[in-house]
Coordinates of C-alpha atoms in Angstrom, one line a residue:
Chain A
X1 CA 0.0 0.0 0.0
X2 CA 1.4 3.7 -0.6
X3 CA 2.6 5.3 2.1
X4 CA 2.2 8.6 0.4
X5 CA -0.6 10.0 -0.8
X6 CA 1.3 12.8 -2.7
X7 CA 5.1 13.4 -2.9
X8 CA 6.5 16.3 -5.5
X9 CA 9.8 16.7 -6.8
X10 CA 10.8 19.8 -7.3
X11 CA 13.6 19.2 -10.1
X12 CA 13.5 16.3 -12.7
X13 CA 17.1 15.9 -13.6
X14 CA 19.2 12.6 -13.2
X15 CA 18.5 12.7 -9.1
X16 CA 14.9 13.4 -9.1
X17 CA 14.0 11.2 -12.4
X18 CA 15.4 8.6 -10.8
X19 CA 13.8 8.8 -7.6
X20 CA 10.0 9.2 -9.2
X21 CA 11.2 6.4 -11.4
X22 CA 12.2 4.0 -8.2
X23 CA 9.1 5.7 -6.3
X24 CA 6.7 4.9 -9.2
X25 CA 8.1 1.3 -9.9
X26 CA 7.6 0.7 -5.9
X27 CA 4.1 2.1 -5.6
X28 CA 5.6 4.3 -2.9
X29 CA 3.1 6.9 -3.5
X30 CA -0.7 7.6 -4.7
X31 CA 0.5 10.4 -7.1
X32 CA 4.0 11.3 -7.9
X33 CA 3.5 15.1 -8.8
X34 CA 6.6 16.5 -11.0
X35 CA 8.0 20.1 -11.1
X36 CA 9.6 21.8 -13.9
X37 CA 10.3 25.2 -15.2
X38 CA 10.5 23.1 -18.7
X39 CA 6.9 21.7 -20.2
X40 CA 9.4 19.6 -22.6
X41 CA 11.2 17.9 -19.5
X42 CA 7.7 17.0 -17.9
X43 CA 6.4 15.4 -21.3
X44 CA 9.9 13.5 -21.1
X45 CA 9.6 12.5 -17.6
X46 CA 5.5 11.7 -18.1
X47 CA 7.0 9.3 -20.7
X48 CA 9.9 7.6 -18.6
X49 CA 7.2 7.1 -16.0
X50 CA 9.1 8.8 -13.8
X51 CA 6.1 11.3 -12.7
X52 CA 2.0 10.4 -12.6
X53 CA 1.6 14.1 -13.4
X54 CA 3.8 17.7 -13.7
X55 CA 3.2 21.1 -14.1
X56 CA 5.1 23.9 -14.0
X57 CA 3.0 25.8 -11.7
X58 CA 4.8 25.6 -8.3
X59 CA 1.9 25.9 -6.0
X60 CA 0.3 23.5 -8.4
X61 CA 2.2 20.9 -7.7
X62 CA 2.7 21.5 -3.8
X63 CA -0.1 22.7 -2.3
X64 CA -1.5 18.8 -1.5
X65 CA 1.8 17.4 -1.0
X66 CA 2.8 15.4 1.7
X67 CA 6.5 15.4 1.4
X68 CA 8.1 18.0 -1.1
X69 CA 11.6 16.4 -2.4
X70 CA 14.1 19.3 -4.0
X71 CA 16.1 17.8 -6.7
X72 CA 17.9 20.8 -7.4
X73 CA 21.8 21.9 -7.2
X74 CA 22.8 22.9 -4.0
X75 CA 22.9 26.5 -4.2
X76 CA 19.0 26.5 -5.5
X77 CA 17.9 24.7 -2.4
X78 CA 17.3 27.0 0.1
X79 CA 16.0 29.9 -1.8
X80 CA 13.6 27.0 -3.4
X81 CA 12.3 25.6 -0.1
X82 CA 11.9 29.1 1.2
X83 CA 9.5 29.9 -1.8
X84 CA 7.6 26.3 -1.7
X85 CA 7.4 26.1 2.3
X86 CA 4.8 29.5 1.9
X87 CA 2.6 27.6 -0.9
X88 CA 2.3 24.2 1.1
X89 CA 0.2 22.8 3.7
X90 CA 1.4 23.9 7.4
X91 CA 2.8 20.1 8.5
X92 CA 4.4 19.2 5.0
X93 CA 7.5 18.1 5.1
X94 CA 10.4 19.2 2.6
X95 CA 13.6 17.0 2.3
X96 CA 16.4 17.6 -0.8
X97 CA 19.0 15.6 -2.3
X98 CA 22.0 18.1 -1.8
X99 CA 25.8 17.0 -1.6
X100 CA 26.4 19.1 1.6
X101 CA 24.2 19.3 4.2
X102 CA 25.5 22.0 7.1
X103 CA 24.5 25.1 5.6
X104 CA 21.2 23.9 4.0
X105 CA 19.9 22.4 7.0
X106 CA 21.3 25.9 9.5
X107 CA 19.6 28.3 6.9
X108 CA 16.1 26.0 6.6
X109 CA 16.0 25.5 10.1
X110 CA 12.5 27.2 10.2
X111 CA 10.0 27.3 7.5
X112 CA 6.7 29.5 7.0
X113 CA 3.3 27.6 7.2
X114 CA 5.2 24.8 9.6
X115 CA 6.4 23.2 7.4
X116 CA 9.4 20.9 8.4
X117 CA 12.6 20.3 6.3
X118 CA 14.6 17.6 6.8
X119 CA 18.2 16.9 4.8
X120 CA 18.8 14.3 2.4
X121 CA 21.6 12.9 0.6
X122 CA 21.2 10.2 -1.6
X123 CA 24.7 8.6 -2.2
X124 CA 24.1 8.0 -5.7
X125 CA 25.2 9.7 -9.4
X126 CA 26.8 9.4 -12.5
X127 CA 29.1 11.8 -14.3
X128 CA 25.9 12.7 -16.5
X129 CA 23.2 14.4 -16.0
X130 CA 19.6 15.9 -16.3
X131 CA 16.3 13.4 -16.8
X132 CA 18.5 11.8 -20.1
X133 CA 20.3 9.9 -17.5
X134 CA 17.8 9.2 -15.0
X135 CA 17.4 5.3 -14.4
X136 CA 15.1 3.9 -12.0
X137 CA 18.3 1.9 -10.7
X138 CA 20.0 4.5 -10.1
X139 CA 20.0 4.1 -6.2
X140 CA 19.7 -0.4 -6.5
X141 CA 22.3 -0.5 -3.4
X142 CA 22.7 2.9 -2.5
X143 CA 22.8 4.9 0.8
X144 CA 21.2 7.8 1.9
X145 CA 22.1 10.1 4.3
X146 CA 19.2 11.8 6.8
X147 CA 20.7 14.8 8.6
X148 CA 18.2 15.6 11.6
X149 CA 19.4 18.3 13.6
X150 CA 18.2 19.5 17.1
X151 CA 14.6 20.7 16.6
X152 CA 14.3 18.2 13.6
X153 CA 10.7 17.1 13.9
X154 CA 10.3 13.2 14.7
X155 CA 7.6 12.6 12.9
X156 CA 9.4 14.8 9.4
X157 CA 12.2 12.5 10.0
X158 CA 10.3 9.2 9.6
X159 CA 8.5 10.2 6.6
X160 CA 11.7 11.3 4.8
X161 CA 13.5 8.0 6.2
X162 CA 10.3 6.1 4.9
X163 CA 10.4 7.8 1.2
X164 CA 14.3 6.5 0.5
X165 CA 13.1 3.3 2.4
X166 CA 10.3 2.8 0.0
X167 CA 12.5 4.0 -2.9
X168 CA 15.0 1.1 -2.2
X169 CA 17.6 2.7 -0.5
X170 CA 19.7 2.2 2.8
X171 CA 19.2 5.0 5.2
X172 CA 21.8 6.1 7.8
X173 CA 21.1 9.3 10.0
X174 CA 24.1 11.6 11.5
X175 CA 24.4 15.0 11.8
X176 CA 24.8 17.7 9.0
X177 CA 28.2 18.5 10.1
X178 CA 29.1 14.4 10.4
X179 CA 27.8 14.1 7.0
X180 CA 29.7 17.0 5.5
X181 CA 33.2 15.5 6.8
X182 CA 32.5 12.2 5.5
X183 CA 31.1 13.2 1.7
X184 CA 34.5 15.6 1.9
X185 CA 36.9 12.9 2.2
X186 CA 34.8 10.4 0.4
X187 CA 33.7 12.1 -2.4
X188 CA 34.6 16.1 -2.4
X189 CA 38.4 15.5 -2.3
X190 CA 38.4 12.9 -4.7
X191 CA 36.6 14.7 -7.2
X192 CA 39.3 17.8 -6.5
X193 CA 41.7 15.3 -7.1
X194 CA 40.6 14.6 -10.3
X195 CA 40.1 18.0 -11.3
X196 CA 43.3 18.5 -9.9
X197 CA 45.0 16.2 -12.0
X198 CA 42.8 17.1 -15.1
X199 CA 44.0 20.2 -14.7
X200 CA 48.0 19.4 -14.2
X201 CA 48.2 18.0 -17.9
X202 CA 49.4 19.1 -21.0
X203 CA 46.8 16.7 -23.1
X204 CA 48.9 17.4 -26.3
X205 CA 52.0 16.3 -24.8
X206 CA 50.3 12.6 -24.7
X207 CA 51.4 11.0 -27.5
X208 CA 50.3 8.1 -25.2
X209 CA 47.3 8.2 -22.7
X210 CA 47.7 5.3 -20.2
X211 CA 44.5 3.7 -18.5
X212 CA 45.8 4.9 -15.2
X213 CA 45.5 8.5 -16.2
X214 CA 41.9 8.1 -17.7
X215 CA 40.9 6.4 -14.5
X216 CA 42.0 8.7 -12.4
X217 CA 40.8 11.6 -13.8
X218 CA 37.2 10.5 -15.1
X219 CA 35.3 11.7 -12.0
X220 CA 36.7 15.3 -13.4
X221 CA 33.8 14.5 -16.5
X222 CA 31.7 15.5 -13.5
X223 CA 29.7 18.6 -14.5
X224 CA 31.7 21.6 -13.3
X225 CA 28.6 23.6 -12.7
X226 CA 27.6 21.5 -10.0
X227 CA 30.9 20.9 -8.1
X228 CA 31.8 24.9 -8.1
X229 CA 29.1 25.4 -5.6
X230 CA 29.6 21.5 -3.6
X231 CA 33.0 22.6 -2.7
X232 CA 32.8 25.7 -1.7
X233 CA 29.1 25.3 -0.1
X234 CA 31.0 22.4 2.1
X235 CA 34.2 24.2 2.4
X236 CA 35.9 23.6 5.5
X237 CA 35.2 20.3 5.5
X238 CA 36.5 19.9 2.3
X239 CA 39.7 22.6 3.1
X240 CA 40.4 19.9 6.1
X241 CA 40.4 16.8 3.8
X242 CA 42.3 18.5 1.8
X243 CA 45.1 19.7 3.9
X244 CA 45.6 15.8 5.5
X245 CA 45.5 14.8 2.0
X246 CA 48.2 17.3 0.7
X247 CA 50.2 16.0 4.0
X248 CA 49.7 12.4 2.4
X249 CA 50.8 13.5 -1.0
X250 CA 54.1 15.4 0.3
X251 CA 54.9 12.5 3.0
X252 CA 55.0 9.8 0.0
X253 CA 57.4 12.7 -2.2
X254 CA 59.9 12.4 0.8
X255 CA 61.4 9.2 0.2
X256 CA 60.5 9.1 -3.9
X257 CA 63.3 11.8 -3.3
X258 CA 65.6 10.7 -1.0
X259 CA 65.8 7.6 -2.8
X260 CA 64.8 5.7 0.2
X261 CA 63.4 2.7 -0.5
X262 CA 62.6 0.6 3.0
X263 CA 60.9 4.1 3.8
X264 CA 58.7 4.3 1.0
X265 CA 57.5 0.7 0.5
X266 CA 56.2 1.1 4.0
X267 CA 54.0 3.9 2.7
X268 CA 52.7 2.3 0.0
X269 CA 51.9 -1.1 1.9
X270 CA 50.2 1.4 4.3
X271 CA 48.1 2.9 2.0
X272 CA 47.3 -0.2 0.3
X273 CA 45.7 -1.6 3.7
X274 CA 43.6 1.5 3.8
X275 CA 42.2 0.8 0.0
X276 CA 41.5 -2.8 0.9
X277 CA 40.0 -2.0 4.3
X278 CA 37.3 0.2 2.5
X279 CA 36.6 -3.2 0.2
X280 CA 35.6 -5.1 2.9
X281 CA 32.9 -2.7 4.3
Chain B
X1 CA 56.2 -16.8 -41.2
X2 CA 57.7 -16.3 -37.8
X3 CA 59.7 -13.5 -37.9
X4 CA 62.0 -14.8 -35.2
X5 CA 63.9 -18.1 -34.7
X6 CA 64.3 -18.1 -31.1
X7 CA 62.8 -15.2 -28.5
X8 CA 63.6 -16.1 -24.9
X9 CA 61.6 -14.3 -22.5
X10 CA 63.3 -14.2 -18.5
X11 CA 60.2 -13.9 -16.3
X12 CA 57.3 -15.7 -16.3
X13 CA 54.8 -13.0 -14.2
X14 CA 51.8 -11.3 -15.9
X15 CA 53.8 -9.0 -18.1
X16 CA 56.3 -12.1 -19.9
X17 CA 53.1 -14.5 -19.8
X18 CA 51.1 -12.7 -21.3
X19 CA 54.3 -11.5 -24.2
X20 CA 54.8 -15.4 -24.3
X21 CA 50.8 -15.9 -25.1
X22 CA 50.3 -13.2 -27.6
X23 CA 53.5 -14.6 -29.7
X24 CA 52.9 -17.9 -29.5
X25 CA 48.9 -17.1 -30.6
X26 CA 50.4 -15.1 -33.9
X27 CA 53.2 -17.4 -34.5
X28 CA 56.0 -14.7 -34.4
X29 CA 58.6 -17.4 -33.1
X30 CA 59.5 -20.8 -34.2
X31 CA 60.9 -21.1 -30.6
X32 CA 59.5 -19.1 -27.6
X33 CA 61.3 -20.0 -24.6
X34 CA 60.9 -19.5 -21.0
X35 CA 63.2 -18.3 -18.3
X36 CA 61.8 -18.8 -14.2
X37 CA 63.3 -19.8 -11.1
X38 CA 60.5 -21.3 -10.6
X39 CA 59.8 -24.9 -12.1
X40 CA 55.6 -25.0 -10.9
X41 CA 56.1 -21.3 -13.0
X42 CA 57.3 -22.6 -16.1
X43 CA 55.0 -26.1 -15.8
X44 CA 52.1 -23.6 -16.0
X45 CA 53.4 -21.1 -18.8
X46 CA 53.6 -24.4 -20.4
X47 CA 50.0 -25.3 -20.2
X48 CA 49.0 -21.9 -20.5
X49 CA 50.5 -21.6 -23.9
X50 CA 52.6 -18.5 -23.2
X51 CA 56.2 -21.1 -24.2
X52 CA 57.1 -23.4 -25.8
X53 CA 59.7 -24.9 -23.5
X54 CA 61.1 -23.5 -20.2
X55 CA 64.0 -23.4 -18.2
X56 CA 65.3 -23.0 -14.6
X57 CA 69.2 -22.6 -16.1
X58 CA 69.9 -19.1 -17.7
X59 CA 72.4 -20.5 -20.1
X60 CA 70.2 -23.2 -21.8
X61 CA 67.8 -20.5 -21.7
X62 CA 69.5 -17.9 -23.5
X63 CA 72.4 -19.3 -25.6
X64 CA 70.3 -19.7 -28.7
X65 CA 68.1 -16.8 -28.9
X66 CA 67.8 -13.9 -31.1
X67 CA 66.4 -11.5 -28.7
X68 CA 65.8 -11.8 -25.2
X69 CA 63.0 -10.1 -23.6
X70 CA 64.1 -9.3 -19.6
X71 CA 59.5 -8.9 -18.5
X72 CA 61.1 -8.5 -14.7
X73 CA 60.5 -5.5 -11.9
X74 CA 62.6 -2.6 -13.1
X75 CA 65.1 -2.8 -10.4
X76 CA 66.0 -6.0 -11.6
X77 CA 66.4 -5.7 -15.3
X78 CA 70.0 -3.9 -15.3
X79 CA 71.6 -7.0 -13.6
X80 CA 69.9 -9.7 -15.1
X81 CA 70.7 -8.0 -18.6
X82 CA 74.6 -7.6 -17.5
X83 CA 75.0 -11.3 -16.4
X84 CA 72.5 -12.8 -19.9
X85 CA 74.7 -10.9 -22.2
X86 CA 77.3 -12.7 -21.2
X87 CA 75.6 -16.2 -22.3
X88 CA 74.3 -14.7 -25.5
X89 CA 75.2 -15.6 -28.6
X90 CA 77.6 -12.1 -30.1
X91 CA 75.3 -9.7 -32.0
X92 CA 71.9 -10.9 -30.3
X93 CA 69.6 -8.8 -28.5
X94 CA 67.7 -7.5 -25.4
X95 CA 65.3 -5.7 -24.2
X96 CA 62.6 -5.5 -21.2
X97 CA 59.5 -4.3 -20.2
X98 CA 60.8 -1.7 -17.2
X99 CA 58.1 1.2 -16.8
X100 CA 61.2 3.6 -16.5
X101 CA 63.6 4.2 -19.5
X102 CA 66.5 6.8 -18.7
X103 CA 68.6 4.8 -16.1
X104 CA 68.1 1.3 -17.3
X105 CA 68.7 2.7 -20.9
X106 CA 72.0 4.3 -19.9
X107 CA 73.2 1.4 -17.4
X108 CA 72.9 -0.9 -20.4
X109 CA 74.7 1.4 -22.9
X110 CA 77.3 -1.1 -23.6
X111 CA 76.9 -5.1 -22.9
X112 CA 79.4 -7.8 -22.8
X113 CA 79.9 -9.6 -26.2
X114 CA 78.6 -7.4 -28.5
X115 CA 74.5 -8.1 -27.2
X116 CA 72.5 -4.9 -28.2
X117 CA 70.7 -3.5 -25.5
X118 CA 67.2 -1.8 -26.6
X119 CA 64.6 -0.6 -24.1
X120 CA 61.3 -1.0 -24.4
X121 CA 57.9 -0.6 -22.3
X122 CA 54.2 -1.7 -23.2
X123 CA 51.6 0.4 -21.8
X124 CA 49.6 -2.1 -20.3
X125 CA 49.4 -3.9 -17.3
X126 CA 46.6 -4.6 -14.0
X127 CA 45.7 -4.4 -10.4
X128 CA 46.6 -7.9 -10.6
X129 CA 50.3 -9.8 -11.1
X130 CA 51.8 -13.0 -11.7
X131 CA 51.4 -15.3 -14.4
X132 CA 47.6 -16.4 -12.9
X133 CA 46.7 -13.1 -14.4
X134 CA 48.5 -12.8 -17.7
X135 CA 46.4 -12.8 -20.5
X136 CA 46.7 -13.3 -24.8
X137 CA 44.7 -10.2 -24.8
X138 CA 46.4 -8.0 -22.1
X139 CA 48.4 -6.3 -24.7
X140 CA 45.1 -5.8 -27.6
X141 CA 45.2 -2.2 -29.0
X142 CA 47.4 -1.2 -26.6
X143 CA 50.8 0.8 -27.3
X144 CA 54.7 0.0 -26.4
X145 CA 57.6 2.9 -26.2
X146 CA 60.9 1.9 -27.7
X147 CA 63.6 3.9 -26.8
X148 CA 66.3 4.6 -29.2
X149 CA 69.3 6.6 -27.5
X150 CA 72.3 7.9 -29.5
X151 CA 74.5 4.7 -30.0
X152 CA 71.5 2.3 -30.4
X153 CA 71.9 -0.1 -33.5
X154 CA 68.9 0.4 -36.0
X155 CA 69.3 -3.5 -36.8
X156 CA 68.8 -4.0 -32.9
X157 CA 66.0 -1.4 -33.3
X158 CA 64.4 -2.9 -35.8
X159 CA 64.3 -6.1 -34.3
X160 CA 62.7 -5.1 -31.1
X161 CA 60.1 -3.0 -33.0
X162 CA 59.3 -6.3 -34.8
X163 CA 58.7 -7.9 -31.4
X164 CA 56.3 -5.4 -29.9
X165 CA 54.7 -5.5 -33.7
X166 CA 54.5 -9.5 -33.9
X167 CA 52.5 -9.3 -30.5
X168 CA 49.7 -7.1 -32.1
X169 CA 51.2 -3.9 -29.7
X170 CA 51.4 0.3 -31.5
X171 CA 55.1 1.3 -31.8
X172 CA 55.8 4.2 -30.5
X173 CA 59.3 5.3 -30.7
X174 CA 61.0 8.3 -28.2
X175 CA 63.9 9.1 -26.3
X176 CA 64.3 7.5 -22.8
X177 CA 63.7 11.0 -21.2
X178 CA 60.7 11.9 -23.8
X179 CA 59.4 8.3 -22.1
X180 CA 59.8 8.9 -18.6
X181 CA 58.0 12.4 -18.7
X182 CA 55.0 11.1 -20.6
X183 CA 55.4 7.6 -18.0
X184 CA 55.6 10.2 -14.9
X185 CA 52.8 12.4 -16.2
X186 CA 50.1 9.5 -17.3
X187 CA 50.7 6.8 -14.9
X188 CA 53.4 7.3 -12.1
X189 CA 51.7 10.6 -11.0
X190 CA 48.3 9.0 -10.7
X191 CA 49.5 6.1 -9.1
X192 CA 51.2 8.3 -6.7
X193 CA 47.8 10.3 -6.2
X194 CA 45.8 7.2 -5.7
X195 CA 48.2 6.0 -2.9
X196 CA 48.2 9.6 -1.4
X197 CA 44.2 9.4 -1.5
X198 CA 44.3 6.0 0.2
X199 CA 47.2 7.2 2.9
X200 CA 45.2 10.3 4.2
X201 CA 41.9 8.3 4.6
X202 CA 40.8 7.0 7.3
X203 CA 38.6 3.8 6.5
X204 CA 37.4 3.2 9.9
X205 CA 35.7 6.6 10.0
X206 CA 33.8 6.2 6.6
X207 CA 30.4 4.5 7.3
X208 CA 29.8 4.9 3.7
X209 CA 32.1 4.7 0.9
X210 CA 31.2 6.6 -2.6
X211 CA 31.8 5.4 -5.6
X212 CA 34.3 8.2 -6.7
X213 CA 36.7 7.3 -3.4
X214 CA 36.6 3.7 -4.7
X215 CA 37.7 4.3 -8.0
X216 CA 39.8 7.3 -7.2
X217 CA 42.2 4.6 -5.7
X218 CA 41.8 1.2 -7.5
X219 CA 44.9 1.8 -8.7
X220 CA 46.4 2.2 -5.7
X221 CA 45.9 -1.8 -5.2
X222 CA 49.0 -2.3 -7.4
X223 CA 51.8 -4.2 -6.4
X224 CA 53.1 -1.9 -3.8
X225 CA 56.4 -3.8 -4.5
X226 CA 56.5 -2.8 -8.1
X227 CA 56.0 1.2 -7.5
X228 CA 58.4 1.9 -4.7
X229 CA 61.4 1.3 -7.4
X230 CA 59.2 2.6 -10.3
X231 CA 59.0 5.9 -8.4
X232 CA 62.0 5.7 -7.1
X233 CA 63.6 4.8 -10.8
X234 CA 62.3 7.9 -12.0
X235 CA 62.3 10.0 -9.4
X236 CA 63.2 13.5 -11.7
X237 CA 60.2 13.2 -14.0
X238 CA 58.0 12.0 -11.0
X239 CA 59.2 15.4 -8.9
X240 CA 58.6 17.3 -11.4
X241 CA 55.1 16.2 -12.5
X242 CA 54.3 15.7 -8.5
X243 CA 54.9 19.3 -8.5
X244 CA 53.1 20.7 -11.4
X245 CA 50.1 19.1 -10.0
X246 CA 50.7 20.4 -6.3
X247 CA 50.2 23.5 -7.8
X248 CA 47.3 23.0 -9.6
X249 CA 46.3 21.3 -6.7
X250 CA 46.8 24.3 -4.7
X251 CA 45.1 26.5 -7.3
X252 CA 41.8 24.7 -7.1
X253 CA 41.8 25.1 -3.1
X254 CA 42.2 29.0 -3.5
X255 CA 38.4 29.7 -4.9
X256 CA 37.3 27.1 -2.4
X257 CA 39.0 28.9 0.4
X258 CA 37.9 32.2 -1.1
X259 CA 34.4 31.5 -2.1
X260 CA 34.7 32.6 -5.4
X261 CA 32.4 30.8 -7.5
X262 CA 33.1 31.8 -10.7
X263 CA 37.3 31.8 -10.8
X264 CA 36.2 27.9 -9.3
X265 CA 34.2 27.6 -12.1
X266 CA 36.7 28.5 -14.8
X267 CA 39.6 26.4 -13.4
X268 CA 37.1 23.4 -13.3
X269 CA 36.0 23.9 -16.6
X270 CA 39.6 24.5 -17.6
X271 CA 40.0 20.8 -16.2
X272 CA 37.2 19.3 -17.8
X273 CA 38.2 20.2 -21.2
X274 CA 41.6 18.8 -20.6
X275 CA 40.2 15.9 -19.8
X276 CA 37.5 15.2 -22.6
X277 CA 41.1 16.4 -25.0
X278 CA 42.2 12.9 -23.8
X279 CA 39.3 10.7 -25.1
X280 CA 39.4 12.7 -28.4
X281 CA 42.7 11.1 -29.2

């Protein structure tokens, strides 16, 4: 039986496709209600079955929502929840699906009309995006995040753990803060990494382009637009990852330059343990 | 017709397997002969096709052969090559596999009884090592440096070209040094970034592990034992890329730190099309 009678998305790109597309599959809801500035995306997702309806009249398609879901890039959250929260019904919930979580959650910490937000992350993606991309397996095996804070309503907080539930997902709660380290040094830095690297290169001075290299720099296909505002939106999370990491980096140039072999082999070994320990989780 | 009469190869691991298996398939030898110290090694090269008889004894191994192919970790090539020339027949040749050029190339200038030294290196390898994991396919569209250096005998040249050609490999021909900058830029850097990434992490603290941290150090799964002496080997080219990309490294944290979205933007972009300058080619 649905456990919703409504939920909207706000935002049918590759994150909120899928999700009406794992939602719709599920029968999580009564009505999946899409929102859209674009009447050719909501013909597309109508299509894809990712939506039972969409409009691109915002108080439209919240006003009998239960749970309003922004799938939008982080810096359009807030000002979007701020601008839904007055057009739904006081006791709706809102959740999102944004990378960081600490300064979303502070700044929507109270809504008009009661409404309650609650953060989300769904730990899912792909280096595409927009409804194109969208697959309703997007999130087969995938976590999501739940960021209560203090003041979080209960009751908000079990209906947004019950929509990833019903959408097939794994939910863990922690704080915004707790998430933000962790998506810094599991996912932020690496992507500046790649970036990084990207950037470091002379492409036309590869007459040769080994797999290492492509490997290690495909996360950098990421779209730019969306990263600019994850980093600096989560930045001192992401400013301490990066500074341990830099340590990392310089600590293993050390004996690459003193020659020393003993010294460096350790490293490596060390690092290698780390690499497998994340395997086995 | 096989191009060769006999081609030893000394080292039986995933690299000299899978040489062995790619000849042998394409008939490029009458004779392809194996060199181990390890009898179960060359019982299975045997039944996995990769020779056509093998040897514990370097002299039987190597007495007859036109070219010798040294598939060993790169600390080990210069000695072995020193103490096979000596058991070669005058005017035969050798050359190896090591995934640095400059000091193995200039070690090896001049050989004992007239043997031609020529250095060679196909771009292709995996997490995984030892013969279990060589393959007749490992070395399909991929490419292999030769490294001519003043001194080098074209008729040496030419038969080593013929080698990497016979196995179905791209031959790319550059200087030792032209090597070891592209080898430092496109694989020893990221290899040195992936063990860095794995170093700073702490996999305890990571209840969830994103995709992009995952494959942002696969690579650093390689043979730990392999890469301390690869880096090591080529420690100028390796400082020098390590410290191009420290800067751009560096660079990317600035906007972060700064907040400023759009100089982030740009130098992310300016990545990006780097990277997508790599497919294209």
């Amino acid at each position: 039986m649905p456990k919703f009678d409504q939920v909207t998305i706000a935002g049918l790109g590759l994150i909120g496709g899928s999700l009406g597309m794992a939602l719709r599959r599920r029968r999580a809801a009564k009505r999946i209600v899409g929102l859209s500035r674009s009447r050719d995306t909501i013909r597309k997702a109508l299509a894809r079955r990712a939506i039972h309806a969409g409009t691109t009249d915002a108080r439209a398609a919240v006003r009998d929502a239960d749970l309003v879901v922004i799938a939008a890039p982080v810096d359009l959250i807030v000002p979007m929840a701020g601008r839904l929260a007055r057009m739904m019904r006081p006791g709706a919930v809102i959740t999102d699906v944004g990378s960081t979580k600490a300064a979303i959650v502070a700044a929507l910490r109270r809504l008009p009309n009661r409404v309650a937000f609650v953060g989300s992350h769904p730990i899912a993606g792909s280096e595409q995006r927009g409804l194109a991309a969208a697959s309703p397996t997007l999130f087969d095996k995938a976590s999501c995040v739940v960021t209560p804070a203090p003041g979080t309503s209960p009751a908000a907080l079990r209906k947004v753990r019950a929509l990833w539930e019903a959408a097939g997902l794994r939910v863990v709660a922690m704080s915004p803060a707790a998430h933000d380290r962790l998506l810094a040094a599991g996912s932020h830095l690496p992507h500046l990494v790649a970036f990084s690297l990207a950037a470091s290169l002379d492409p036309t001075s590869l007459s040769i382009v080994p797999r290492s290299l492509l490997d290690m720099t495909r996360v950098a296909k990421s779209d730019a637009e969306l990263w600019d505002d994850i980093f600096i939106s989560n930045r001192d999370a992401v400013l301490t990852a990066a500074s341990r990491y830099a340590r990392a980096f310089a600590a293993l140039l050390q004996p690459v330059a003193a020659g020393s072999r003993p010294r460096l082999r350790r490293l490596l070994a060390r690092a290698q343990r780390h690499r497998h320990a994340l395997e086995r989780r």
